Amino acid sequence: MNALSAAARYYLGAGRRAEEMEEDGRHQDVCILTPQLVLMARRVDSRAPFCRIVDVRCRFRPERCNAWHLHFLAGEVRNLLAYEREILSLPWILTQHGKRGDGRLAKLSSARFCRLLAASAEGKTVSPPCG
């Protein structure tokens, strides 16, 4: 299954239409929708309440942003290594755990995220950075 199919299946499983994926993508700072990689991410203030961080329509003042919130990530994640400088432009990566909207975020340093990506590219077994 390619990344676009996986993303569409996720959206359907969450009770949403696959078309909503493209709409969510328009509200992101970064949106890659290809069969190899689906990434939707935006700059956020990691100190903000969960409901604001996961709301794709919520925008934060640029000077308050200290993290990338990965709204969705699937596919060949090692391809993200080409964007290491951009990833490292903010100190944190935030991802959701478990079911959508459960109120929990994982926070890891951007540097650790890039190390996990590099290990994945080298074929090493690593725990995935996203829940």
Tab-separated table of N, CA, C and O in Angstrom:
chain	number	residue	atom	x	y	z
A	1	MET	N	0.838	-1.173	0.000
A	1	MET	CA	0.000	0.000	0.000
A	1	MET	C	0.889	1.245	0.000
A	1	MET	O	1.839	1.343	0.757
A	2	ASN	N	0.555	2.195	-0.865
A	2	ASN	CA	1.365	3.402	-0.903
A	2	ASN	C	0.905	4.394	0.169
A	2	ASN	O	-0.119	4.206	0.830
A	3	ALA	N	1.671	5.453	0.332
A	3	ALA	CA	1.421	6.412	1.410
A	3	ALA	C	0.079	7.124	1.254
A	3	ALA	O	-0.619	7.367	2.240
A	4	LEU	N	-0.304	7.462	0.026
A	4	LEU	CA	-1.592	8.124	-0.180
A	4	LEU	C	-2.751	7.214	0.214
A	4	LEU	O	-3.719	7.661	0.832
A	5	SER	N	-2.655	5.942	-0.130
A	5	SER	CA	-3.701	4.982	0.235
A	5	SER	C	-3.775	4.827	1.749
A	5	SER	O	-4.863	4.760	2.325
A	6	ALA	N	-2.608	4.775	2.408
A	6	ALA	CA	-2.571	4.654	3.862
A	6	ALA	C	-3.217	5.876	4.511
A	6	ALA	O	-3.982	5.744	5.476
A	7	ALA	N	-2.940	7.055	3.985
A	7	ALA	CA	-3.515	8.280	4.531
A	7	ALA	C	-5.032	8.294	4.340
A	7	ALA	O	-5.778	8.622	5.272
A	8	ALA	N	-5.486	7.930	3.163
A	8	ALA	CA	-6.926	7.897	2.900
A	8	ALA	C	-7.615	6.895	3.823
A	8	ALA	O	-8.688	7.176	4.367
A	9	ARG	N	-6.997	5.750	4.020
A	9	ARG	CA	-7.574	4.735	4.908
A	9	ARG	C	-7.644	5.255	6.346
A	9	ARG	O	-8.615	5.025	7.047
A	10	TYR	N	-6.620	5.964	6.780
A	10	TYR	CA	-6.617	6.554	8.121
A	10	TYR	C	-7.781	7.530	8.269
A	10	TYR	O	-8.502	7.513	9.267
A	11	TYR	N	-7.935	8.418	7.295
A	11	TYR	CA	-9.019	9.398	7.356
A	11	TYR	C	-10.380	8.709	7.409
A	11	TYR	O	-11.246	9.085	8.205
A	12	LEU	N	-10.571	7.696	6.591
A	12	LEU	CA	-11.841	6.965	6.599
A	12	LEU	C	-12.061	6.280	7.946
A	12	LEU	O	-13.167	6.286	8.482
A	13	GLY	N	-11.005	5.704	8.503
A	13	GLY	CA	-11.092	5.051	9.804
A	13	GLY	C	-11.417	6.013	10.928
A	13	GLY	O	-11.987	5.628	11.950
A	14	ALA	N	-11.068	7.294	10.749
A	14	ALA	CA	-11.354	8.325	11.743
A	14	ALA	C	-12.726	8.959	11.512
A	14	ALA	O	-13.067	9.958	12.144
A	15	GLY	N	-13.499	8.371	10.584
A	15	GLY	CA	-14.833	8.894	10.313
A	15	GLY	C	-14.846	10.143	9.462
A	15	GLY	O	-15.805	10.913	9.480
A	16	ARG	N	-13.789	10.351	8.711
A	16	ARG	CA	-13.693	11.530	7.856
A	16	ARG	C	-13.609	11.086	6.405
A	16	ARG	O	-13.285	9.953	6.111
A	17	ARG	N	-13.892	12.000	5.515
A	17	ARG	CA	-13.793	11.701	4.080
A	17	ARG	C	-12.347	11.881	3.620
A	17	ARG	O	-11.627	12.728	4.146
A	18	ALA	N	-11.957	11.100	2.641
A	18	ALA	CA	-10.589	11.206	2.117
A	18	ALA	C	-10.317	12.603	1.565
A	18	ALA	O	-9.187	13.098	1.639
A	19	GLU	N	-11.340	13.280	1.049
A	19	GLU	CA	-11.169	14.637	0.507
A	19	GLU	C	-10.746	15.627	1.598
A	19	GLU	O	-10.137	16.649	1.314
A	20	GLU	N	-11.094	15.322	2.831
A	20	GLU	CA	-10.722	16.216	3.928
A	20	GLU	C	-9.211	16.245	4.146
A	20	GLU	O	-8.683	17.201	4.714
A	21	MET	N	-8.527	15.205	3.685
A	21	MET	CA	-7.075	15.175	3.794
A	21	MET	C	-6.475	16.350	3.014
A	21	MET	O	-5.587	17.044	3.516
A	22	GLU	N	-6.951	16.589	1.808
A	22	GLU	CA	-6.441	17.702	1.013
A	22	GLU	C	-6.781	19.035	1.651
A	22	GLU	O	-5.973	19.963	1.652
A	23	GLU	N	-7.978	19.145	2.220
A	23	GLU	CA	-8.356	20.373	2.914
A	23	GLU	C	-7.444	20.617	4.110
A	23	GLU	O	-6.950	21.722	4.310
A	24	ASP	N	-7.192	19.573	4.918
A	24	ASP	CA	-6.267	19.708	6.041
A	24	ASP	C	-4.888	20.133	5.553
A	24	ASP	O	-4.217	20.944	6.186
A	25	GLY	N	-4.470	19.584	4.433
A	25	GLY	CA	-3.164	19.909	3.871
A	25	GLY	C	-3.008	21.382	3.529
A	25	GLY	O	-1.923	21.950	3.677
A	26	ARG	N	-4.089	22.015	3.109
A	26	ARG	CA	-4.025	23.450	2.766
A	26	ARG	C	-3.777	24.324	3.987
A	26	ARG	O	-3.353	25.469	3.855
A	27	HIS	N	-4.033	23.813	5.174
A	27	HIS	CA	-3.837	24.582	6.402
A	27	HIS	C	-2.466	24.338	7.045
A	27	HIS	O	-2.186	24.865	8.119
A	28	GLN	N	-1.636	23.563	6.395
A	28	GLN	CA	-0.318	23.221	6.938
A	28	GLN	C	0.747	24.149	6.370
A	28	GLN	O	0.558	24.758	5.315
A	29	ASP	N	1.880	24.226	7.055
A	29	ASP	CA	3.031	24.945	6.508
A	29	ASP	C	3.760	24.080	5.480
A	29	ASP	O	4.385	24.592	4.560
A	30	VAL	N	3.681	22.764	5.670
A	30	VAL	CA	4.303	21.808	4.760
A	30	VAL	C	3.264	20.748	4.428
A	30	VAL	O	2.652	20.171	5.327
A	31	CYS	N	3.071	20.507	3.146
A	31	CYS	CA	2.144	19.459	2.728
A	31	CYS	C	2.733	18.739	1.526
A	31	CYS	O	2.920	19.327	0.466
A	32	ILE	N	3.063	17.466	1.721
A	32	ILE	CA	3.573	16.614	0.649
A	32	ILE	C	2.589	15.460	0.521
A	32	ILE	O	2.372	14.713	1.473
A	33	LEU	N	1.970	15.325	-0.639
A	33	LEU	CA	1.015	14.250	-0.889
A	33	LEU	C	1.463	13.495	-2.134
A	33	LEU	O	1.103	13.861	-3.251
A	34	THR	N	2.287	12.493	-1.944
A	34	THR	CA	2.755	11.662	-3.053
A	34	THR	C	2.562	10.198	-2.678
A	34	THR	O	2.412	9.877	-1.491
A	35	PRO	N	2.586	9.305	-3.658
A	35	PRO	CA	2.475	7.877	-3.326
A	35	PRO	C	3.612	7.389	-2.421
A	35	PRO	O	3.438	6.453	-1.654
A	36	GLN	N	4.773	8.056	-2.456
A	36	GLN	CA	5.913	7.640	-1.643
A	36	GLN	C	5.893	8.238	-0.240
A	36	GLN	O	6.388	7.639	0.704
A	37	LEU	N	5.339	9.442	-0.109
A	37	LEU	CA	5.392	10.146	1.169
A	37	LEU	C	4.188	11.065	1.323
A	37	LEU	O	3.849	11.817	0.406
A	38	VAL	N	3.565	10.992	2.484
A	38	VAL	CA	2.526	11.948	2.862
A	38	VAL	C	3.007	12.609	4.151
A	38	VAL	O	3.287	11.932	5.142
A	39	LEU	N	3.132	13.916	4.100
A	39	LEU	CA	3.543	14.692	5.274
A	39	LEU	C	2.689	15.938	5.343
A	39	LEU	O	2.570	16.678	4.365
A	40	MET	N	2.077	16.144	6.492
A	40	MET	CA	1.371	17.383	6.780
A	40	MET	C	1.915	17.874	8.115
A	40	MET	O	1.829	17.165	9.122
A	41	ALA	N	2.515	19.059	8.094
A	41	ALA	CA	3.129	19.596	9.310
A	41	ALA	C	2.986	21.110	9.318
A	41	ALA	O	2.970	21.755	8.278
A	42	ARG	N	2.890	21.636	10.531
A	42	ARG	CA	2.859	23.091	10.658
A	42	ARG	C	3.591	23.513	11.921
A	42	ARG	O	3.767	22.730	12.844
A	43	ARG	N	4.011	24.772	11.904
A	43	ARG	CA	4.722	25.358	13.038
A	43	ARG	C	3.717	25.688	14.143
A	43	ARG	O	2.671	26.279	13.861
A	44	VAL	N	4.074	25.295	15.369
A	44	VAL	CA	3.180	25.531	16.507
A	44	VAL	C	3.980	25.963	17.727
A	44	VAL	O	5.201	25.833	17.766
A	45	ASP	N	3.247	26.448	18.720
A	45	ASP	CA	3.807	26.751	20.030
A	45	ASP	C	3.564	25.510	20.889
A	45	ASP	O	2.413	25.194	21.206
A	46	SER	N	4.600	24.804	21.273
A	46	SER	CA	4.444	23.554	22.015
A	46	SER	C	3.822	23.759	23.397
A	46	SER	O	3.373	22.801	24.021
A	47	ARG	N	3.791	25.005	23.865
A	47	ARG	CA	3.197	25.290	25.183
A	47	ARG	C	1.694	25.520	25.098
A	47	ARG	O	1.019	25.640	26.116
A	48	ALA	N	1.158	25.571	23.892
A	48	ALA	CA	-0.278	25.824	23.696
A	48	ALA	C	-1.090	24.601	24.127
A	48	ALA	O	-0.565	23.484	24.194
A	49	PRO	N	-2.375	24.793	24.402
A	49	PRO	CA	-3.226	23.656	24.749
A	49	PRO	C	-3.326	22.667	23.574
A	49	PRO	O	-3.254	23.053	22.409
A	50	PHE	N	-3.518	21.405	23.929
A	50	PHE	CA	-3.627	20.333	22.944
A	50	PHE	C	-4.611	20.687	21.829
A	50	PHE	O	-4.317	20.512	20.643
A	51	CYS	N	-5.788	21.197	22.202
A	51	CYS	CA	-6.831	21.465	21.210
A	51	CYS	C	-6.389	22.491	20.171
A	51	CYS	O	-6.796	22.415	19.013
A	52	ARG	N	-5.529	23.438	20.538
A	52	ARG	CA	-5.026	24.420	19.574
A	52	ARG	C	-3.932	23.821	18.700
A	52	ARG	O	-3.844	24.134	17.524
A	53	ILE	N	-3.102	22.973	19.281
A	53	ILE	CA	-2.010	22.367	18.516
A	53	ILE	C	-2.557	21.456	17.422
A	53	ILE	O	-2.088	21.483	16.286
A	54	VAL	N	-3.568	20.666	17.726
A	54	VAL	CA	-4.076	19.700	16.740
A	54	VAL	C	-5.113	20.307	15.798
A	54	VAL	O	-5.489	19.672	14.812
A	55	ASP	N	-5.559	21.531	16.059
A	55	ASP	CA	-6.519	22.199	15.178
A	55	ASP	C	-5.761	22.769	13.984
A	55	ASP	O	-5.045	23.765	14.107
A	56	VAL	N	-5.935	22.153	12.821
A	56	VAL	CA	-5.164	22.558	11.638
A	56	VAL	C	-5.441	23.995	11.219
A	56	VAL	O	-4.624	24.600	10.529
A	57	ARG	N	-6.557	24.561	11.655
A	57	ARG	CA	-6.888	25.934	11.280
A	57	ARG	C	-6.298	26.978	12.234
A	57	ARG	O	-6.327	28.164	11.953
A	58	CYS	N	-5.779	26.525	13.349
A	58	CYS	CA	-5.205	27.434	14.334
A	58	CYS	C	-3.804	27.854	13.885
A	58	CYS	O	-2.954	27.015	13.592
A	59	ARG	N	-3.590	29.154	13.832
A	59	ARG	CA	-2.278	29.683	13.450
A	59	ARG	C	-1.641	30.330	14.672
A	59	ARG	O	-2.324	30.950	15.489
A	60	PHE	N	-0.345	30.202	14.775
A	60	PHE	CA	0.411	30.759	15.889
A	60	PHE	C	1.298	31.888	15.387
A	60	PHE	O	1.777	31.852	14.245
A	61	ARG	N	1.529	32.865	16.246
A	61	ARG	CA	2.465	33.933	15.886
A	61	ARG	C	3.832	33.296	15.639
A	61	ARG	O	4.294	32.481	16.448
A	62	PRO	N	4.488	33.648	14.550
A	62	PRO	CA	5.776	33.022	14.208
A	62	PRO	C	6.801	33.064	15.334
A	62	PRO	O	7.534	32.095	15.547
A	63	GLU	N	6.859	34.164	16.072
A	63	GLU	CA	7.857	34.273	17.133
A	63	GLU	C	7.571	33.336	18.305
A	63	GLU	O	8.447	33.077	19.123
A	64	ARG	N	6.363	32.789	18.404
A	64	ARG	CA	6.008	31.851	19.475
A	64	ARG	C	6.243	30.387	19.078
A	64	ARG	O	6.241	29.511	19.932
A	65	CYS	N	6.441	30.142	17.800
A	65	CYS	CA	6.571	28.760	17.320
A	65	CYS	C	7.919	28.161	17.697
A	65	CYS	O	8.969	28.740	17.409
A	66	ASN	N	7.868	26.995	18.329
A	66	ASN	CA	9.091	26.299	18.721
A	66	ASN	C	9.024	24.810	18.380
A	66	ASN	O	9.862	24.036	18.832
A	67	ALA	N	8.016	24.423	17.598
A	67	ALA	CA	7.870	23.000	17.272
A	67	ALA	C	7.152	22.817	15.946
A	67	ALA	O	6.389	23.682	15.505
A	68	TRP	N	7.422	21.667	15.346
A	68	TRP	CA	6.651	21.196	14.198
A	68	TRP	C	5.625	20.201	14.735
A	68	TRP	O	5.990	19.273	15.446
A	69	HIS	N	4.355	20.412	14.419
A	69	HIS	CA	3.347	19.402	14.737
A	69	HIS	C	3.139	18.579	13.475
A	69	HIS	O	2.773	19.107	12.424
A	70	LEU	N	3.407	17.277	13.583
A	70	LEU	CA	3.212	16.374	12.453
A	70	LEU	C	1.764	15.906	12.487
A	70	LEU	O	1.401	15.002	13.235
A	71	HIS	N	0.946	16.539	11.686
A	71	HIS	CA	-0.470	16.182	11.611
A	71	HIS	C	-0.625	14.787	11.019
A	71	HIS	O	-1.436	13.997	11.479
A	72	PHE	N	0.187	14.488	9.998
A	72	PHE	CA	0.160	13.150	9.400
A	72	PHE	C	1.507	12.881	8.734
A	72	PHE	O	2.077	13.761	8.110
A	73	LEU	N	1.968	11.639	8.888
A	73	LEU	CA	3.223	11.213	8.278
A	73	LEU	C	3.114	9.738	7.937
A	73	LEU	O	2.796	8.924	8.797
A	74	ALA	N	3.347	9.416	6.673
A	74	ALA	CA	3.314	8.019	6.229
A	74	ALA	C	4.206	7.865	5.006
A	74	ALA	O	4.426	8.813	4.262
A	75	GLY	N	4.712	6.667	4.833
A	75	GLY	CA	5.495	6.367	3.642
A	75	GLY	C	6.984	6.313	3.927
A	75	GLY	O	7.418	5.942	5.011
A	76	GLU	N	7.758	6.687	2.938
A	76	GLU	CA	9.221	6.624	3.001
A	76	GLU	C	9.760	7.803	3.805
A	76	GLU	O	10.263	8.781	3.245
A	77	VAL	N	9.667	7.690	5.122
A	77	VAL	CA	10.052	8.815	5.988
A	77	VAL	C	11.524	9.170	5.872
A	77	VAL	O	11.906	10.308	6.126
A	78	ARG	N	12.346	8.227	5.471
A	78	ARG	CA	13.777	8.540	5.336
A	78	ARG	C	14.006	9.632	4.290
A	78	ARG	O	15.021	10.302	4.299
A	79	ASN	N	13.028	9.827	3.376
A	79	ASN	CA	13.133	10.904	2.393
A	79	ASN	C	13.147	12.279	3.053
A	79	ASN	O	13.572	13.256	2.447
A	80	LEU	N	12.694	12.350	4.293
A	80	LEU	CA	12.692	13.624	5.012
A	80	LEU	C	14.098	14.121	5.330
A	80	LEU	O	14.287	15.293	5.634
A	81	LEU	N	15.086	13.231	5.262
A	81	LEU	CA	16.464	13.651	5.538
A	81	LEU	C	16.916	14.769	4.600
A	81	LEU	O	17.769	15.574	4.963
A	82	ALA	N	16.323	14.835	3.425
A	82	ALA	CA	16.655	15.913	2.495
A	82	ALA	C	16.248	17.275	3.056
A	82	ALA	O	16.729	18.308	2.602
A	83	TYR	N	15.373	17.277	4.052
A	83	TYR	CA	14.876	18.517	4.659
A	83	TYR	C	15.390	18.705	6.080
A	83	TYR	O	14.778	19.399	6.887
A	84	GLU	N	16.530	18.129	6.384
A	84	GLU	CA	17.061	18.176	7.751
A	84	GLU	C	17.217	19.614	8.257
A	84	GLU	O	16.866	19.920	9.398
A	85	ARG	N	17.719	20.493	7.429
A	85	ARG	CA	17.921	21.880	7.866
A	85	ARG	C	16.589	22.517	8.269
A	85	ARG	O	16.497	23.196	9.293
A	86	GLU	N	15.541	22.268	7.481
A	86	GLU	CA	14.225	22.811	7.796
A	86	GLU	C	13.659	22.188	9.070
A	86	GLU	O	13.058	22.873	9.898
A	87	ILE	N	13.852	20.880	9.229
A	87	ILE	CA	13.378	20.200	10.435
A	87	ILE	C	14.048	20.802	11.654
A	87	ILE	O	13.401	21.088	12.662
A	88	LEU	N	15.347	21.026	11.563
A	88	LEU	CA	16.114	21.553	12.695
A	88	LEU	C	15.881	23.046	12.930
A	88	LEU	O	16.387	23.595	13.908
A	89	SER	N	15.107	23.695	12.065
A	89	SER	CA	14.843	25.124	12.247
A	89	SER	C	13.994	25.395	13.497
A	89	SER	O	13.952	26.526	13.984
A	90	LEU	N	13.333	24.370	14.010
A	90	LEU	CA	12.581	24.464	15.262
A	90	LEU	C	13.072	23.353	16.182
A	90	LEU	O	13.376	22.254	15.715
A	91	PRO	N	13.154	23.592	17.492
A	91	PRO	CA	13.783	22.607	18.384
A	91	PRO	C	12.972	21.342	18.658
A	91	PRO	O	13.547	20.337	19.057
A	92	TRP	N	11.666	21.353	18.431
A	92	TRP	CA	10.839	20.219	18.827
A	92	TRP	C	9.973	19.684	17.690
A	92	TRP	O	9.594	20.422	16.787
A	93	ILE	N	9.624	18.396	17.817
A	93	ILE	CA	8.664	17.716	16.947
A	93	ILE	C	7.557	17.210	17.863
A	93	ILE	O	7.836	16.555	18.877
A	94	LEU	N	6.304	17.488	17.506
A	94	LEU	CA	5.158	16.992	18.266
A	94	LEU	C	4.351	16.032	17.393
A	94	LEU	O	4.079	16.337	16.231
A	95	THR	N	3.994	14.899	17.954
A	95	THR	CA	3.155	13.932	17.263
A	95	THR	C	2.074	13.456	18.222
A	95	THR	O	2.242	13.528	19.442
A	96	GLN	N	0.993	12.965	17.667
A	96	GLN	CA	-0.083	12.424	18.492
A	96	GLN	C	0.128	10.950	18.729
A	96	GLN	O	0.674	10.239	17.893
A	97	HIS	N	-0.356	10.494	19.880
A	97	HIS	CA	-0.358	9.070	20.212
A	97	HIS	C	-1.770	8.544	20.093
A	97	HIS	O	-2.723	9.261	20.369
A	98	GLY	N	-1.873	7.300	19.733
A	98	GLY	CA	-3.160	6.618	19.792
A	98	GLY	C	-4.202	7.223	18.895
A	98	GLY	O	-3.914	7.762	17.837
A	99	LYS	N	-5.426	7.140	19.337
A	99	LYS	CA	-6.551	7.611	18.542
A	99	LYS	C	-6.581	9.127	18.482
A	99	LYS	O	-6.236	9.814	19.431
A	100	ARG	N	-7.035	9.598	17.377
A	100	ARG	CA	-7.128	11.028	17.132
A	100	ARG	C	-7.933	11.705	18.238
A	100	ARG	O	-9.007	11.277	18.593
A	101	GLY	N	-7.377	12.791	18.785
A	101	GLY	CA	-8.097	13.580	19.760
A	101	GLY	C	-8.054	13.051	21.181
A	101	GLY	O	-8.860	13.439	22.011
A	102	ASP	N	-7.123	12.152	21.479
A	102	ASP	CA	-7.100	11.583	22.832
A	102	ASP	C	-6.362	12.468	23.840
A	102	ASP	O	-6.250	12.117	24.997
A	103	GLY	N	-5.857	13.609	23.413
A	103	GLY	CA	-5.264	14.547	24.349
A	103	GLY	C	-3.812	14.332	24.695
A	103	GLY	O	-3.301	14.993	25.586
A	104	ARG	N	-3.134	13.430	23.999
A	104	ARG	CA	-1.721	13.194	24.314
A	104	ARG	C	-0.850	13.538	23.113
A	104	ARG	O	-1.174	13.205	21.985
A	105	LEU	N	0.263	14.189	23.395
A	105	LEU	CA	1.256	14.496	22.366
A	105	LEU	C	2.604	13.958	22.806
A	105	LEU	O	2.945	14.027	23.982
A	106	ALA	N	3.340	13.415	21.850
A	106	ALA	CA	4.727	13.039	22.113
A	106	ALA	C	5.585	14.220	21.664
A	106	ALA	O	5.321	14.847	20.644
A	107	LYS	N	6.588	14.536	22.465
A	107	LYS	CA	7.485	15.650	22.151
A	107	LYS	C	8.897	15.100	22.125
A	107	LYS	O	9.368	14.540	23.101
A	108	LEU	N	9.549	15.235	20.978
A	108	LEU	CA	10.943	14.832	20.909
A	108	LEU	C	11.732	15.920	20.214
A	108	LEU	O	11.176	16.716	19.463
A	109	SER	N	12.999	15.951	20.506
A	109	SER	CA	13.828	17.001	19.913
A	109	SER	C	13.946	16.766	18.412
A	109	SER	O	13.931	15.632	17.931
A	110	SER	N	14.071	17.851	17.684
A	110	SER	CA	14.249	17.752	16.237
A	110	SER	C	15.529	16.990	15.906
A	110	SER	O	15.575	16.228	14.937
A	111	ALA	N	16.560	17.182	16.726
A	111	ALA	CA	17.824	16.478	16.501
A	111	ALA	C	17.624	14.966	16.647
A	111	ALA	O	18.135	14.184	15.837
A	112	ARG	N	16.890	14.545	17.668
A	112	ARG	CA	16.623	13.111	17.852
A	112	ARG	C	15.786	12.573	16.702
A	112	ARG	O	16.019	11.475	16.202
A	113	PHE	N	14.805	13.331	16.256
A	113	PHE	CA	13.978	12.935	15.122
A	113	PHE	C	14.855	12.693	13.897
A	113	PHE	O	14.706	11.674	13.213
A	114	CYS	N	15.802	13.600	13.646
A	114	CYS	CA	16.707	13.437	12.490
A	114	CYS	C	17.611	12.221	12.676
A	114	CYS	O	17.898	11.511	11.699
A	115	ARG	N	18.049	11.948	13.906
A	115	ARG	CA	18.862	10.739	14.147
A	115	ARG	C	18.046	9.480	13.860
A	115	ARG	O	18.566	8.517	13.291
A	116	LEU	N	16.779	9.477	14.237
A	116	LEU	CA	15.909	8.338	13.946
A	116	LEU	C	15.720	8.161	12.437
A	116	LEU	O	15.722	7.042	11.930
A	117	LEU	N	15.564	9.268	11.740
A	117	LEU	CA	15.438	9.201	10.280
A	117	LEU	C	16.710	8.641	9.658
A	117	LEU	O	16.655	7.801	8.752
A	118	ALA	N	17.864	9.100	10.131
A	118	ALA	CA	19.146	8.627	9.605
A	118	ALA	C	19.324	7.142	9.865
A	118	ALA	O	19.777	6.401	8.994
A	119	ALA	N	18.948	6.689	11.057
A	119	ALA	CA	19.053	5.261	11.379
A	119	ALA	C	18.137	4.450	10.473
A	119	ALA	O	18.504	3.373	10.008
A	120	SER	N	16.969	4.980	10.204
A	120	SER	CA	16.031	4.313	9.302
A	120	SER	C	16.610	4.214	7.891
A	120	SER	O	16.497	3.190	7.228
A	121	ALA	N	17.265	5.280	7.449
A	121	ALA	CA	17.874	5.289	6.108
A	121	ALA	C	19.017	4.287	6.011
A	121	ALA	O	19.285	3.739	4.938
A	122	GLU	N	19.692	4.037	7.129
A	122	GLU	CA	20.796	3.075	7.146
A	122	GLU	C	20.290	1.654	7.297
A	122	GLU	O	21.080	0.707	7.343
A	123	GLY	N	18.982	1.495	7.436
A	123	GLY	CA	18.409	0.168	7.567
A	123	GLY	C	18.404	-0.390	8.985
A	123	GLY	O	18.123	-1.544	9.199
A	124	LYS	N	18.720	0.459	9.940
A	124	LYS	CA	18.690	0.020	11.335
A	124	LYS	C	17.257	-0.014	11.819
A	124	LYS	O	16.416	0.782	11.383
A	125	THR	N	16.968	-0.907	12.731
A	125	THR	CA	15.637	-0.981	13.307
A	125	THR	C	15.509	0.069	14.387
A	125	THR	O	16.319	0.129	15.307
A	126	VAL	N	14.502	0.930	14.245
A	126	VAL	CA	14.261	1.962	15.241
A	126	VAL	C	12.772	2.022	15.535
A	126	VAL	O	11.950	1.626	14.724
A	127	SER	N	12.450	2.517	16.698
A	127	SER	CA	11.048	2.740	17.021
A	127	SER	C	10.576	3.921	16.192
A	127	SER	O	11.299	4.928	16.080
A	128	PRO	N	9.403	3.856	15.605
A	128	PRO	CA	8.946	4.979	14.795
A	128	PRO	C	8.743	6.222	15.643
A	128	PRO	O	8.307	6.126	16.795
A	129	PRO	N	9.075	7.412	15.107
A	129	PRO	CA	8.942	8.635	15.873
A	129	PRO	C	7.503	9.101	16.017
A	129	PRO	O	7.235	9.945	16.831
A	130	CYS	N	6.599	8.575	15.251
A	130	CYS	CA	5.207	9.031	15.293
A	130	CYS	C	4.309	7.927	15.779
A	130	CYS	O	4.472	6.782	15.388
A	131	GLY	N	3.357	8.296	16.640
A	131	GLY	CA	2.439	7.339	17.213
A	131	GLY	C	1.234	7.072	16.397
A	131	GLY	O	0.895	7.610	15.434
